[in-house]
Every structure is written in structure tokens, then in C-alpha cells.
Amino acid sequence: MKNKFYMLLLVSGIGLMSCVEGELQREYTDSVNVFIGTGGHGHTFPGATLPHGMVQLSPDTRLIGWDACSGYYYDDTSIIGFSHTHLSGTGIGDYGDILFMPIVGEKPLVAGTAEKPDEGYRSRFSHDKESARPGYYQVLLQDDSINVELTATLRAGLHRYTYPKGSDARLIIDMEPTIHGHQHPVTQIRVVNDSTIAGKKYTRGWAKQHYVYFYAVFSKSFDYKLYSGTEYQPDSTSVTVNTAKAVITFRNLSADGLVLAKVGISSVDEEGAKLNLESEIPDWNFEGVVQQANVSWNNTLGKIDIETSDNDSRTVFYTSLYHTFIQPSLASDIDGRYRTMGHEIKRDTSYTNYTVFSLWDTFRATHPLYTIITPKQNQAFIRSLLCKYDESGILPKWELASNETGTMIGYHAVSVIADAIMKKQCDFDIKRIDYGLTNKTDSMYDNNNFISDYSYVTVNLNVNKDINDHDVPPDGEISMFQTMWYIGKVDSNGTIQRNSNSGAVGSDVQDKHGNVYFEKGETKTITLYYLITDEEFENETLAIDFYIEGSPCKGTLAIIHEPEAN
């Protein structure tokens, strides 16, 4: 028997009743709607993952734009493919690595556009032919009548495709797509044998140095062609370029049209991806993996039991709880190896590394919740934070794939650790805490080759006058606006090329929601603090600019960096 929290959901809200011994046989996963949050600005994905799993195997419907942060947007009507890594609920996009797309016959080697899907390999789909639950996703690709099913273990994904009987069954593996279109200077695909493909992808995006390796085994043998972009590479078993792609054609498709693909991933190396796969999916039992995923999620969601007659409230509650357990994500291979903040490879079987520490978002409620329902897991997260402190000299602010992104403000790891200590949940080296909690300045977030420490510039702003494109906002005088500061590159015409990944910007006047308030006609003096975070911008003229959310109004506030003259 285990402790389980029982809660009574009343019309007026949720009330905590008691913490008692008991076991209630219930399918909590039935109360999760994984599509909640995939519309609006929720930035969640519906695909298959496990609690804090390394793999997030999910469909991608768009890659560019704010509502592409998770790769999937509910209003979209076509699918680009199915990639193995995704972020959930973030305000910046990254990941979307190792994209698989099953097709029938010859297709262009580009995805095409949402407006003209026939110009690429993407396929239309309908929500009427789509279903999902924790650890399982299914959709019918309408253009080729291919049914796709996905499930996952902690470190591997399992695909099941049902092609039309007698069809020319193929699969595109495209290493080029990345959520938010980040740079990918190195991608590789290597054919191991006639049923196995491996490779790697190195991306420079929000995570400045992001490494993903994969090892994929198929249930059917195949013939293959490798490409650099759309250029065929004949007589090759391996291709290493910035846009590696492969098209494999399955031999001897069975009458049922079934082809399975199991894919291990790793941030360490190809061998790590292979070992992760072989350890977690040794056979082809798709239903067995789905069942294991359901058990894992049911046990996790069952940490809290609620009583309510309102099924909608039950769905909202358990879907919210589901989302709290997607990330942070596992970042240690099955053999204990992991990538450090300095991008060295270490092995420690007594330690588990995690990533995606969105501490700005999670220190207020998520980690305090963990201290109540999964305190051992929360202490494991703290051990990971402290290990990253040892590696980088500072506790993480917003860590992603062994990179400190420098995103947002504050030092919220302190709150997470202090909360655990106050609750006497101290399964970590408390002697390492003192210096880590106090030794912090903004300029110390420099382990991503930042080309400057935080700098400051003071500007005078009258939002109703100092606007380049529109002297008068469409709704008249603006007294409050949602701040969107950017560091952008100034081109030869003096135009700002907005790039949200070139640096971090904040101000001394915005509230915790990012709002800036003006009296009518007021000119306000604002101190902006900024950090240039990408060394490729060292030889560019940079400026801080802004736009007002929901309005076409935008303006340039200050030139902050000019390259040194030769």
C-alpha cells in the first residue's frame, strides 16, 4: 500500500481532505485529454512520452512562429512528420529532432507549406481520425492513407505504420527540420545494414550547443537513398552535411501493411542511443510498450485522487497534473553516461542527470507540488541542479540540453532548494549549498560563449510618439503594453532583423507579467539590461527594439553593439 492524496472537488473549488493509506483501482489516464493546451497559446504537444522521459515522440504541424514552440498546433490541417524531442509549455521553441515521415511512392524532399501541402511530403489529416492518451498517439495521414501509431519508453520511441495493401511503402528521414528554424551545422545519417540507420544532429539554437544521436531499427528490410538537401548522394552509406536526408523503401510489404520502427536517442553518442534502444525495446511488442506507458502514467497521476461528479473538472485536473510531469526530462543514458554543462561526457551510475529546467515557470508551484507528491524525484532534480552548479560555477537559471540559455531573470534554483530544505527533504549534499545560493551575478551566466556580460543602456520612451512604423497606435493612446524586447541585427538599410535568440533583454520598469505602464502622454526613462548570447553576432551592428503585442506598432530603442573597425 502507498500514501495517496484524496481530494474532494466541490462546486466552489478543490479541497484537500486527507492523506491516508489506500489503493483505488482507477484508470487516471482516462481523465487526461492530451490535446488540451495544443491550441490558443498553450504550446503543448499530444504525442507519446513518459513521466520525465528523454523521448517526446510527437507530430509536427508547424515549425515557425510563436505557436510552433511545441511543434503542434491544433488548428493546423497538415502534418510535416514525427520527431523525437519536444518542449512542453515554453515560450521559446527548440528541439523537434530526428523527423520521420511515412509516405507512399515518390515525394518531394521538402516539407511543403500549410497552404500548398502537395508541394512537399507533408500530409493532410483530420482530428476525426486522430486519437491520443498518455503514452500513445495515433493519426491517419489522409494523402496516402497511412495509419501512424506512436508510443515510447524513457529513452526510445516506437512507431507503427500501416500502409495501404500492396503500396510502395517508403519513409523519409529528414534531419533538417528544427522547431523555430534553428541552425543545424552538422547532421549525419549512416546506414548500418538493411534494417538499421543511425545518425546525429548538432544544433545551434536556443540551446547554443545541442547534440542528439539516434539509432533506428526497422521490422522490414529496406533499400535506401541518401541526400544532401535534395541532392542525391550515390554509392554512399553515410552522409554528413547540414541537411542530411534519407528515403528508404521497404521490401516485401506484408499483407497487413505493417512496418515498425524503434528509435533510441542519446545526447552522448550513437552507441548510447543504441544501448538505450536495446535495453528498453528489445522486441516488437507495440501493445506491450503502450501498456507499460499507461501503467507508468497511471501510477504517476494516481499520486492524487479527486472525487467529483463533474467530468470536465476531472479532465482539467488530471490533464494539468499530466503536464507537470513531462519536464524536466531525463538526460542520462542507460549506462549512466551524460553530457555536462561543459559538454564533456561523464559516467556516474549513482547519479541521474536531468534537463529542461524552466525554473522561472516552475519554482512557484510545480516544484512545491513535487515536494508534496514526489519528494524523492524533486530531490533528484536538486542533485542535478547542484551537479550543474559544479560544472558551470552557478546554479541554472533556464537550462536546456546542457546549456544555460540565460532566459528570464532571477535566481529561482535558490527557491527550489530552500523549499526542500525547509521541508527537511535533504537527500543531497547540503554542504555544497551555501556558496551556490549566494554566489550569483547576472554576468556569471557566460558558459555559452557569451560575447559580453550583462550591459545596461538608459533610454527615454514615449510609446505614443517614439514608434517608427506607426506614429499613432490603432487604438489611440497606449497607457500599458505587453513588453516584447528584442536584440536584432541592423542591416544595410537600417532595418532591424529581429532575432529572439541573439540575446536576452529586460527592463527595470516592467512588472512580473512583462507589462509596462505609462501615464497618458508620459515620457518614461527606462534602463534596459541586455546580454548578447551568440558569438556570431560579434561582427554585426545590434540594436534593441520592441513591439507592442497585438499591435503593428514597433520601434528601435538603442544601438547597443557595433563591430570594431579593422
Coordinates of C-alpha atoms in Angstrom, one line a residue:
M1 CA 0.0 0.0 0.0
K2 CA 1.1 3.5 -0.6
N3 CA 0.2 7.0 0.5
K4 CA -2.3 8.6 -1.8
F5 CA -3.7 12.1 -1.5
Y6 CA -7.5 12.2 -1.7
M7 CA -9.2 15.4 -2.7
L8 CA -12.8 16.4 -2.9
L9 CA -13.6 18.7 -5.9
L10 CA -16.6 20.9 -4.9
V11 CA -18.5 23.4 -6.9
S12 CA -16.6 26.1 -5.2
G13 CA -13.2 24.5 -5.8
I14 CA -10.9 21.8 -4.7
G15 CA -10.5 20.9 -1.0
L16 CA -7.8 18.7 0.4
M17 CA -9.5 16.1 2.6
S18 CA -6.7 13.8 4.0
C19 CA -3.6 11.9 3.4
V20 CA -4.5 8.3 4.1
E21 CA -3.4 4.8 3.4
G22 CA -5.3 3.3 0.5
E23 CA -5.3 2.0 -3.1
L24 CA -8.1 2.9 -5.5
Q25 CA -8.2 0.9 -8.7
R26 CA -8.8 3.6 -11.3
E27 CA -7.6 4.5 -14.8
Y28 CA -6.4 8.0 -14.2
T29 CA -5.1 8.2 -17.7
D30 CA -8.8 8.1 -18.9
S31 CA -9.2 11.5 -17.4
V32 CA -6.4 13.1 -19.4
N33 CA -7.0 15.0 -22.6
V34 CA -3.6 15.5 -24.2
F35 CA -5.0 17.9 -26.8
I36 CA -5.7 20.5 -24.1
G37 CA -3.1 23.2 -24.5
T38 CA -2.3 22.4 -28.1
G39 CA -4.5 25.4 -29.2
G40 CA -4.5 29.0 -28.1
H41 CA -1.1 29.8 -26.7
G42 CA -0.7 26.6 -24.6
H43 CA 2.3 25.3 -26.6
T44 CA 1.9 21.7 -25.5
F45 CA 2.2 18.6 -27.7
P46 CA -0.1 15.5 -27.9
G47 CA 2.5 12.8 -28.7
A48 CA 3.9 9.9 -26.7
T49 CA 6.2 10.4 -23.7
L50 CA 6.7 9.0 -20.2
P51 CA 6.9 11.0 -16.9
H52 CA 10.2 13.0 -17.2
G53 CA 11.2 10.9 -20.2
M54 CA 14.0 11.7 -22.6
V55 CA 11.8 11.0 -25.7
Q56 CA 8.9 13.1 -26.6
L57 CA 7.7 11.4 -29.9
S58 CA 5.0 13.7 -31.4
P59 CA 3.7 15.1 -34.7
D60 CA 4.9 18.4 -36.0
T61 CA 2.4 20.6 -37.9
R62 CA 4.4 23.8 -37.9
L63 CA 8.0 24.9 -37.1
I64 CA 8.0 28.7 -37.3
G65 CA 6.1 31.2 -35.2
W66 CA 5.4 31.6 -31.5
D67 CA 2.7 28.9 -31.6
A68 CA 5.2 26.5 -33.0
C69 CA 7.0 26.2 -29.7
S70 CA 5.9 22.6 -29.2
G71 CA 5.8 21.7 -32.9
Y72 CA 2.0 21.0 -32.9
Y73 CA -0.9 23.5 -33.3
Y74 CA -4.5 22.2 -33.1
D75 CA -5.9 24.4 -35.8
D76 CA -3.4 23.1 -38.4
T77 CA -4.6 20.7 -41.0
S78 CA -1.4 19.0 -42.2
I79 CA 1.4 17.1 -40.5
I80 CA 5.1 17.6 -41.5
G81 CA 6.3 14.5 -39.8
F82 CA 7.0 12.9 -36.4
S83 CA 10.1 14.0 -34.4
H84 CA 11.5 12.6 -31.2
T85 CA 12.2 15.6 -29.0
H86 CA 9.8 18.4 -27.9
L87 CA 9.3 21.1 -25.3
S88 CA 6.0 21.5 -23.4
G89 CA 4.5 24.8 -22.5
T90 CA 7.6 27.0 -23.2
G91 CA 7.5 30.5 -24.7
I92 CA 10.5 29.8 -27.0
G93 CA 10.9 26.9 -29.3
D94 CA 13.7 24.4 -29.8
Y95 CA 14.1 20.6 -30.4
G96 CA 11.9 18.8 -33.0
D97 CA 14.8 16.5 -33.8
I98 CA 15.1 13.4 -36.0
L99 CA 11.9 13.7 -38.1
F100 CA 10.3 10.5 -39.6
M101 CA 7.6 10.8 -42.3
P102 CA 6.0 7.7 -43.8
I103 CA 4.9 8.1 -47.5
V104 CA 3.7 6.1 -50.4
G105 CA 5.7 6.5 -53.7
E106 CA 7.8 9.4 -54.9
K107 CA 7.6 12.7 -53.0
P108 CA 9.5 15.9 -53.0
L109 CA 12.3 16.1 -50.4
V110 CA 10.9 19.3 -48.9
A111 CA 8.0 19.5 -46.4
G112 CA 5.9 21.9 -48.4
T113 CA 3.7 24.6 -46.9
A114 CA 0.5 24.5 -45.0
E115 CA -1.1 26.5 -47.9
K116 CA 0.3 24.1 -50.5
P117 CA 0.9 20.7 -48.9
D118 CA 1.1 18.9 -52.2
E119 CA 4.3 20.7 -53.0
G120 CA 6.1 18.7 -50.3
Y121 CA 5.9 15.4 -48.3
R122 CA 3.6 16.7 -45.6
S123 CA 0.1 15.2 -45.4
R124 CA -3.3 16.4 -44.6
F125 CA -5.1 15.0 -41.5
S126 CA -8.3 15.3 -39.6
H127 CA -9.0 15.4 -35.9
D128 CA -11.8 12.9 -36.6
K129 CA -9.0 10.3 -37.5
E130 CA -6.7 11.3 -34.7
S131 CA -6.6 10.0 -31.1
A132 CA -4.2 10.1 -28.2
R133 CA -3.8 9.3 -24.5
P134 CA -0.7 9.4 -22.2
G135 CA 2.0 7.4 -23.8
Y136 CA 0.1 6.8 -27.1
Y137 CA -0.7 8.8 -30.2
Q138 CA -2.5 7.8 -33.5
V139 CA -3.4 9.6 -36.7
L140 CA -4.4 8.8 -40.3
L141 CA -2.3 10.5 -42.9
Q142 CA -5.0 11.2 -45.4
D143 CA -3.0 11.9 -48.5
D144 CA -1.5 8.4 -48.6
S145 CA -4.0 6.6 -46.3
I146 CA -1.2 5.6 -43.8
N147 CA -2.2 5.0 -40.2
V148 CA 0.5 6.1 -37.8
E149 CA 0.8 5.0 -34.1
L150 CA 3.4 6.1 -31.7
T151 CA 4.4 5.1 -28.2
A152 CA 7.6 5.5 -26.1
T153 CA 9.8 4.3 -23.3
L154 CA 12.0 6.6 -21.3
R155 CA 14.8 6.8 -23.9
A156 CA 13.3 5.3 -27.0
G157 CA 10.3 5.7 -29.3
L158 CA 8.3 3.1 -31.1
H159 CA 6.5 3.8 -34.4
R160 CA 3.9 1.5 -36.1
Y161 CA 2.8 2.3 -39.6
T162 CA 0.0 0.6 -41.5
Y163 CA 0.5 1.3 -45.2
P164 CA -2.2 0.5 -47.8
K165 CA -2.0 -3.1 -49.1
G166 CA 0.4 -3.5 -52.0
S167 CA 1.6 0.1 -51.8
D168 CA 5.1 1.5 -52.5
A169 CA 5.8 1.9 -48.8
R170 CA 8.6 4.5 -48.0
L171 CA 9.9 6.6 -45.2
I172 CA 11.6 10.0 -45.3
I173 CA 14.2 10.6 -42.5
D174 CA 14.8 14.4 -42.5
M175 CA 17.5 15.9 -40.2
E176 CA 16.9 19.4 -41.4
P177 CA 13.6 20.4 -39.6
T178 CA 14.1 22.1 -36.3
I179 CA 11.4 23.9 -34.3
H180 CA 11.9 27.7 -34.8
G181 CA 14.3 27.0 -37.7
H182 CA 17.5 27.0 -35.7
Q183 CA 20.8 26.4 -37.3
H184 CA 22.0 22.8 -37.7
P185 CA 25.6 22.9 -39.0
V186 CA 26.1 19.2 -38.6
T187 CA 23.6 16.4 -39.4
Q188 CA 24.5 12.8 -40.3
I189 CA 22.7 9.7 -41.5
R190 CA 24.6 6.4 -41.6
V191 CA 23.2 3.2 -43.0
V192 CA 24.3 0.4 -40.6
N193 CA 22.6 -2.5 -42.5
D194 CA 19.5 -3.2 -44.5
S195 CA 17.2 -2.7 -41.4
T196 CA 19.2 -0.2 -39.3
I197 CA 20.0 3.5 -39.7
A198 CA 21.9 5.8 -37.2
G199 CA 23.0 9.4 -37.1
K200 CA 23.4 12.6 -35.2
K201 CA 22.3 16.2 -35.2
Y202 CA 24.1 19.2 -33.8
T203 CA 22.0 22.4 -33.5
R204 CA 22.8 25.9 -32.5
G205 CA 19.5 27.5 -31.3
W206 CA 18.0 28.5 -28.0
A207 CA 20.3 25.7 -26.7
K208 CA 23.5 27.0 -28.1
Q209 CA 25.1 23.6 -28.4
H210 CA 22.5 20.8 -28.7
Y211 CA 23.6 17.2 -29.6
V212 CA 21.2 14.4 -30.4
Y213 CA 22.2 11.0 -31.6
F214 CA 19.8 8.3 -32.8
Y215 CA 19.8 4.6 -33.6
A216 CA 16.8 3.2 -35.5
V217 CA 15.9 -0.4 -36.3
F218 CA 13.1 -1.4 -38.6
S219 CA 10.9 -4.5 -38.7
K220 CA 11.3 -4.7 -42.5
S221 CA 14.4 -4.6 -44.6
F222 CA 14.8 -1.7 -47.0
D223 CA 16.6 -0.1 -49.9
Y224 CA 17.8 3.4 -49.5
K225 CA 18.9 6.7 -51.0
L226 CA 20.9 9.4 -49.1
Y227 CA 20.7 13.1 -49.8
S228 CA 22.4 16.3 -49.0
G229 CA 19.4 18.6 -49.1
T230 CA 17.7 17.5 -52.3
E231 CA 20.9 16.3 -54.0
Y232 CA 21.2 12.6 -54.2
Q233 CA 24.5 11.1 -52.9
P234 CA 25.1 7.9 -54.9
D235 CA 27.2 5.0 -53.7
S236 CA 27.1 6.3 -50.1
T237 CA 26.4 4.5 -46.9
S238 CA 26.8 7.7 -44.9
V239 CA 26.3 11.5 -45.4
T240 CA 27.4 14.3 -43.1
V241 CA 26.2 17.7 -44.1
N242 CA 23.9 20.4 -42.7
T243 CA 20.8 18.9 -44.3
A244 CA 21.1 15.1 -44.3
K245 CA 18.1 13.2 -45.5
A246 CA 17.3 9.6 -46.4
V247 CA 14.5 7.9 -48.3
I248 CA 14.1 4.2 -47.5
T249 CA 11.8 1.9 -49.5
F250 CA 10.6 -1.2 -47.6
R251 CA 10.9 -4.6 -49.3
N252 CA 8.3 -7.3 -49.3
L253 CA 5.5 -5.4 -47.6
S254 CA 3.2 -7.9 -45.8
A255 CA -0.5 -8.2 -46.5
D256 CA -1.3 -6.3 -43.3
G257 CA 0.9 -3.3 -44.4
L258 CA 2.6 -3.1 -41.0
V259 CA 6.1 -1.7 -40.6
L260 CA 7.5 -0.9 -37.1
A261 CA 10.5 1.4 -36.3
K262 CA 12.1 1.6 -32.9
V263 CA 14.4 4.6 -32.3
G264 CA 16.8 5.2 -29.4
I265 CA 18.2 8.6 -28.7
S266 CA 21.1 10.0 -26.7
S267 CA 22.9 13.3 -26.1
V268 CA 26.2 11.3 -25.6
D269 CA 26.8 9.3 -28.8
E270 CA 25.4 6.8 -31.2
E271 CA 26.5 3.9 -29.0
G272 CA 24.5 5.4 -26.2
A273 CA 21.4 5.6 -28.4
K274 CA 21.8 2.0 -29.5
L275 CA 22.2 0.8 -25.9
N276 CA 19.2 2.8 -24.8
L277 CA 17.1 1.2 -27.5
E278 CA 18.2 -2.3 -27.0
S279 CA 17.7 -2.1 -23.2
E280 CA 14.2 -0.6 -23.3
I281 CA 12.7 -2.0 -26.5
P282 CA 14.3 -5.5 -27.1
D283 CA 11.4 -6.8 -29.2
W284 CA 8.5 -5.6 -31.4
N285 CA 5.7 -5.8 -28.8
F286 CA 3.9 -2.5 -29.6
E287 CA 0.9 -3.2 -27.4
G288 CA 3.2 -4.1 -24.5
V289 CA 5.1 -0.8 -24.7
V290 CA 1.7 1.1 -24.8
Q291 CA 0.6 -0.9 -21.7
Q292 CA 3.8 -0.1 -19.9
A293 CA 3.4 3.6 -20.7
N294 CA -0.1 3.5 -19.4
V295 CA 0.9 1.9 -16.2
S296 CA 3.7 4.4 -15.7
W297 CA 1.3 7.3 -16.2
N298 CA -1.4 5.8 -14.1
N299 CA 0.9 5.3 -11.2
T300 CA 2.1 8.9 -11.5
L301 CA -1.3 10.5 -11.9
G302 CA -2.6 8.4 -9.1
K303 CA -0.5 10.3 -6.6
I304 CA -3.6 12.4 -6.2
D305 CA -7.1 11.1 -6.2
I306 CA -10.0 13.5 -6.5
E307 CA -13.7 12.9 -6.0
T308 CA -16.1 14.9 -8.2
S309 CA -19.2 14.4 -10.2
D310 CA -18.0 16.9 -12.8
N311 CA -16.2 15.0 -15.5
D312 CA -14.9 18.2 -17.2
S313 CA -13.3 19.3 -13.9
R314 CA -11.7 15.8 -13.5
T315 CA -10.3 16.1 -17.0
V316 CA -8.9 19.6 -16.4
F317 CA -7.3 18.5 -13.1
Y318 CA -5.6 15.3 -14.4
T319 CA -4.5 17.0 -17.7
S320 CA -2.9 19.7 -15.7
L321 CA -1.2 17.1 -13.5
Y322 CA -0.1 15.3 -16.6
H323 CA 1.6 18.4 -18.0
T324 CA 3.6 18.9 -14.7
F325 CA 5.3 15.5 -15.2
I326 CA 6.5 15.9 -18.8
Q327 CA 9.6 18.0 -17.9
P328 CA 12.3 18.3 -16.5
S329 CA 13.5 15.5 -18.8
L330 CA 15.8 12.6 -18.2
A331 CA 19.3 13.3 -19.7
S332 CA 21.3 10.2 -18.6
D333 CA 21.8 7.2 -20.8
I334 CA 21.0 3.7 -19.5
D335 CA 24.7 3.1 -18.8
G336 CA 25.0 6.3 -16.6
R337 CA 26.7 8.5 -19.2
Y338 CA 25.6 12.1 -19.7
R339 CA 26.7 15.4 -21.2
T340 CA 27.9 18.0 -18.7
M341 CA 27.4 21.8 -18.9
G342 CA 30.9 22.0 -20.4
H343 CA 29.9 19.4 -23.0
E344 CA 32.2 16.7 -21.6
I345 CA 30.9 13.2 -21.4
K346 CA 30.9 11.6 -17.9
R347 CA 29.7 8.4 -16.4
D348 CA 28.1 8.1 -13.0
T349 CA 25.7 5.2 -12.3
S350 CA 24.8 6.6 -8.9
Y351 CA 23.6 9.9 -10.4
T352 CA 20.8 10.8 -12.8
N353 CA 21.1 13.9 -15.0
Y354 CA 18.1 15.9 -16.0
T355 CA 17.5 18.8 -18.4
V356 CA 14.8 21.4 -19.3
F357 CA 14.9 23.4 -16.0
S358 CA 12.4 26.1 -16.8
L359 CA 12.8 27.5 -13.3
W360 CA 11.2 30.9 -14.0
D361 CA 8.0 28.9 -14.7
T362 CA 8.3 26.1 -12.2
F363 CA 9.7 27.5 -8.9
R364 CA 6.3 29.0 -7.8
A365 CA 4.0 25.9 -7.9
T366 CA 5.4 22.9 -9.8
H367 CA 8.4 22.2 -7.5
P368 CA 6.4 22.9 -4.3
L369 CA 3.9 20.3 -5.7
Y370 CA 6.7 17.8 -6.2
T371 CA 7.7 18.2 -2.6
I372 CA 4.3 17.0 -1.6
I373 CA 3.6 14.2 -4.1
T374 CA 7.0 13.1 -5.4
P375 CA 9.6 14.4 -2.9
K376 CA 12.3 11.8 -3.9
Q377 CA 12.0 12.9 -7.5
N378 CA 12.3 16.6 -6.6
Q379 CA 15.5 15.9 -4.6
A380 CA 16.9 14.1 -7.7
F381 CA 16.2 17.3 -9.6
I382 CA 18.1 19.3 -6.9
R383 CA 21.0 16.9 -7.2
S384 CA 21.1 17.6 -10.9
L385 CA 21.0 21.4 -10.3
L386 CA 23.9 21.1 -7.9
C387 CA 25.9 19.0 -10.3
K388 CA 25.3 21.7 -13.0
Y389 CA 26.5 24.2 -10.4
D390 CA 29.7 22.2 -10.0
E391 CA 30.2 22.1 -13.8
S392 CA 29.4 25.7 -14.6
G393 CA 30.1 27.7 -11.4
I394 CA 26.5 28.9 -11.0
L395 CA 23.1 27.3 -10.4
P396 CA 21.0 27.1 -13.6
K397 CA 18.5 29.9 -14.5
W398 CA 16.9 28.3 -17.6
E399 CA 18.9 25.2 -18.5
L400 CA 18.3 23.4 -21.8
A401 CA 20.2 20.4 -23.2
S402 CA 23.3 21.1 -21.1
N403 CA 23.2 24.8 -22.0
E404 CA 22.4 27.8 -19.9
T405 CA 20.1 29.9 -22.1
G406 CA 20.2 32.9 -19.8
T407 CA 16.5 33.3 -20.4
M408 CA 14.4 35.4 -17.9
I409 CA 15.6 37.0 -14.7
G410 CA 16.1 35.9 -11.1
Y411 CA 17.9 33.0 -9.5
H412 CA 15.0 30.6 -8.9
A413 CA 17.0 27.5 -8.2
V414 CA 17.6 29.0 -4.8
S415 CA 13.8 28.9 -4.1
V416 CA 13.6 25.3 -5.2
I417 CA 16.4 24.2 -2.9
A418 CA 15.4 26.4 0.0
D419 CA 11.8 25.0 -0.1
A420 CA 13.1 21.4 0.0
I421 CA 15.4 22.2 3.0
M422 CA 12.6 23.9 4.9
K423 CA 10.6 20.7 4.5
K424 CA 13.6 18.6 5.6
Q425 CA 13.8 16.9 2.2
C426 CA 17.6 17.0 2.0
D427 CA 18.8 13.9 0.1
F428 CA 21.6 16.0 -1.5
D429 CA 24.9 17.4 -0.3
I430 CA 23.8 20.3 1.8
K431 CA 27.4 21.3 2.4
R432 CA 27.5 22.5 -1.2
I433 CA 24.5 24.7 -0.8
D434 CA 25.8 27.8 1.0
Y435 CA 28.1 29.2 -1.7
G436 CA 25.8 28.2 -4.5
L437 CA 22.8 30.0 -3.0
T438 CA 24.7 33.3 -2.6
N439 CA 27.3 33.3 -5.3
K440 CA 25.4 34.9 -8.2
T441 CA 25.7 37.9 -10.5
D442 CA 24.0 38.2 -13.8
S443 CA 27.3 38.4 -15.6
M444 CA 28.1 34.9 -14.5
Y445 CA 25.7 33.3 -17.0
D446 CA 28.5 33.1 -19.5
N447 CA 29.1 29.4 -20.2
N448 CA 27.6 29.6 -23.7
N449 CA 30.4 31.7 -25.2
F450 CA 28.5 35.0 -24.4
I451 CA 30.4 37.8 -26.1
S452 CA 29.5 40.3 -23.4
D453 CA 28.4 40.3 -19.8
Y454 CA 25.2 42.0 -18.9
S455 CA 25.3 45.6 -20.0
Y456 CA 22.9 48.5 -19.4
V457 CA 21.6 51.3 -21.5
T458 CA 19.2 54.1 -20.5
V459 CA 16.6 55.3 -23.0
N460 CA 13.7 57.8 -22.9
L461 CA 10.5 56.4 -24.3
N462 CA 7.1 57.9 -25.1
V463 CA 5.3 54.9 -26.5
N464 CA 2.8 57.1 -28.4
K465 CA 5.5 59.1 -30.2
D466 CA 8.7 57.1 -30.4
I467 CA 7.3 54.5 -32.8
N468 CA 9.0 54.1 -36.2
D469 CA 6.3 52.4 -38.2
H470 CA 3.1 54.0 -36.8
D471 CA 3.0 57.4 -35.1
V472 CA -0.4 56.7 -33.7
P473 CA -1.4 53.3 -32.4
P474 CA -4.6 51.9 -33.9
D475 CA -6.4 52.1 -30.6
G476 CA -5.3 55.6 -29.7
E477 CA -3.2 56.5 -26.7
I478 CA -1.4 53.5 -25.1
S479 CA -1.1 53.6 -21.3
M480 CA 0.0 50.0 -20.8
F481 CA 1.6 47.4 -23.1
Q482 CA 3.0 43.9 -23.0
T483 CA 6.7 44.3 -23.4
M484 CA 8.5 42.4 -26.2
W485 CA 12.1 43.5 -26.2
Y486 CA 14.5 42.0 -28.8
I487 CA 18.1 42.3 -29.7
G488 CA 18.2 42.5 -33.5
K489 CA 20.8 42.8 -36.3
V490 CA 20.8 46.1 -38.2
D491 CA 21.0 45.5 -41.9
S492 CA 22.4 47.8 -44.5
N493 CA 19.1 49.7 -44.8
G494 CA 19.0 50.4 -41.1
T495 CA 16.2 47.8 -40.6
I496 CA 16.2 45.7 -37.5
Q497 CA 16.3 41.9 -38.3
R498 CA 14.5 40.6 -35.2
N499 CA 16.2 37.5 -33.7
S500 CA 15.0 36.3 -30.4
N501 CA 18.0 34.0 -30.0
S502 CA 20.7 36.7 -30.2
G503 CA 20.4 37.8 -26.6
A504 CA 18.4 38.4 -23.5
V505 CA 16.8 41.8 -22.6
G506 CA 14.9 43.0 -19.6
S507 CA 14.0 46.3 -18.1
D508 CA 13.6 48.0 -14.7
V509 CA 10.0 49.1 -15.3
Q510 CA 8.1 46.0 -16.3
D511 CA 6.1 44.1 -13.8
K512 CA 6.2 40.3 -13.3
H513 CA 3.8 39.8 -16.2
G514 CA 6.0 41.9 -18.6
N515 CA 3.7 44.9 -18.6
V516 CA 5.0 48.5 -18.8
Y517 CA 2.6 51.3 -17.6
F518 CA 2.5 54.9 -18.9
E519 CA 0.5 57.9 -17.8
K520 CA -1.2 59.5 -20.8
G521 CA 1.4 61.3 -22.8
E522 CA 4.2 60.4 -20.3
T523 CA 7.8 60.0 -21.4
K524 CA 9.5 57.4 -19.2
T525 CA 13.2 56.8 -18.6
I526 CA 13.9 53.1 -18.8
T527 CA 17.0 51.2 -18.0
L528 CA 17.4 48.1 -20.2
Y529 CA 19.8 45.4 -19.3
Y530 CA 20.9 43.0 -22.0
L531 CA 23.2 40.1 -22.7
I532 CA 24.4 39.2 -26.2
T533 CA 24.4 35.4 -26.2
D534 CA 25.5 34.4 -29.7
E535 CA 29.2 34.9 -30.7
E536 CA 28.2 35.0 -34.4
F537 CA 26.8 38.5 -33.8
E538 CA 30.1 39.8 -32.6
N539 CA 30.7 41.4 -36.1
E540 CA 27.2 42.8 -36.5
T541 CA 25.6 46.1 -35.6
L542 CA 22.9 45.3 -33.0
A543 CA 20.1 47.2 -31.6
I544 CA 17.3 46.7 -29.0
D545 CA 13.9 47.1 -30.5
F546 CA 10.4 46.3 -29.2
Y547 CA 6.9 45.7 -30.4
I548 CA 3.5 46.0 -28.7
E549 CA 1.7 42.7 -28.6
G550 CA -1.5 42.7 -30.6
S551 CA -0.5 45.9 -32.4
P552 CA 1.6 46.6 -35.6
C553 CA 3.5 49.3 -33.6
K554 CA 7.2 48.8 -33.1
G555 CA 10.3 50.9 -32.6
T556 CA 14.0 50.9 -32.1
L557 CA 15.2 52.0 -28.7
A558 CA 19.0 52.0 -28.9
I559 CA 22.1 50.8 -30.8
I560 CA 23.9 48.6 -28.3
H561 CA 26.8 47.0 -30.2
E562 CA 28.9 48.0 -33.2
P563 CA 31.7 45.8 -34.6
E564 CA 35.2 47.1 -34.0
A565 CA 36.8 48.7 -37.1
N566 CA 39.5 46.7 -38.8

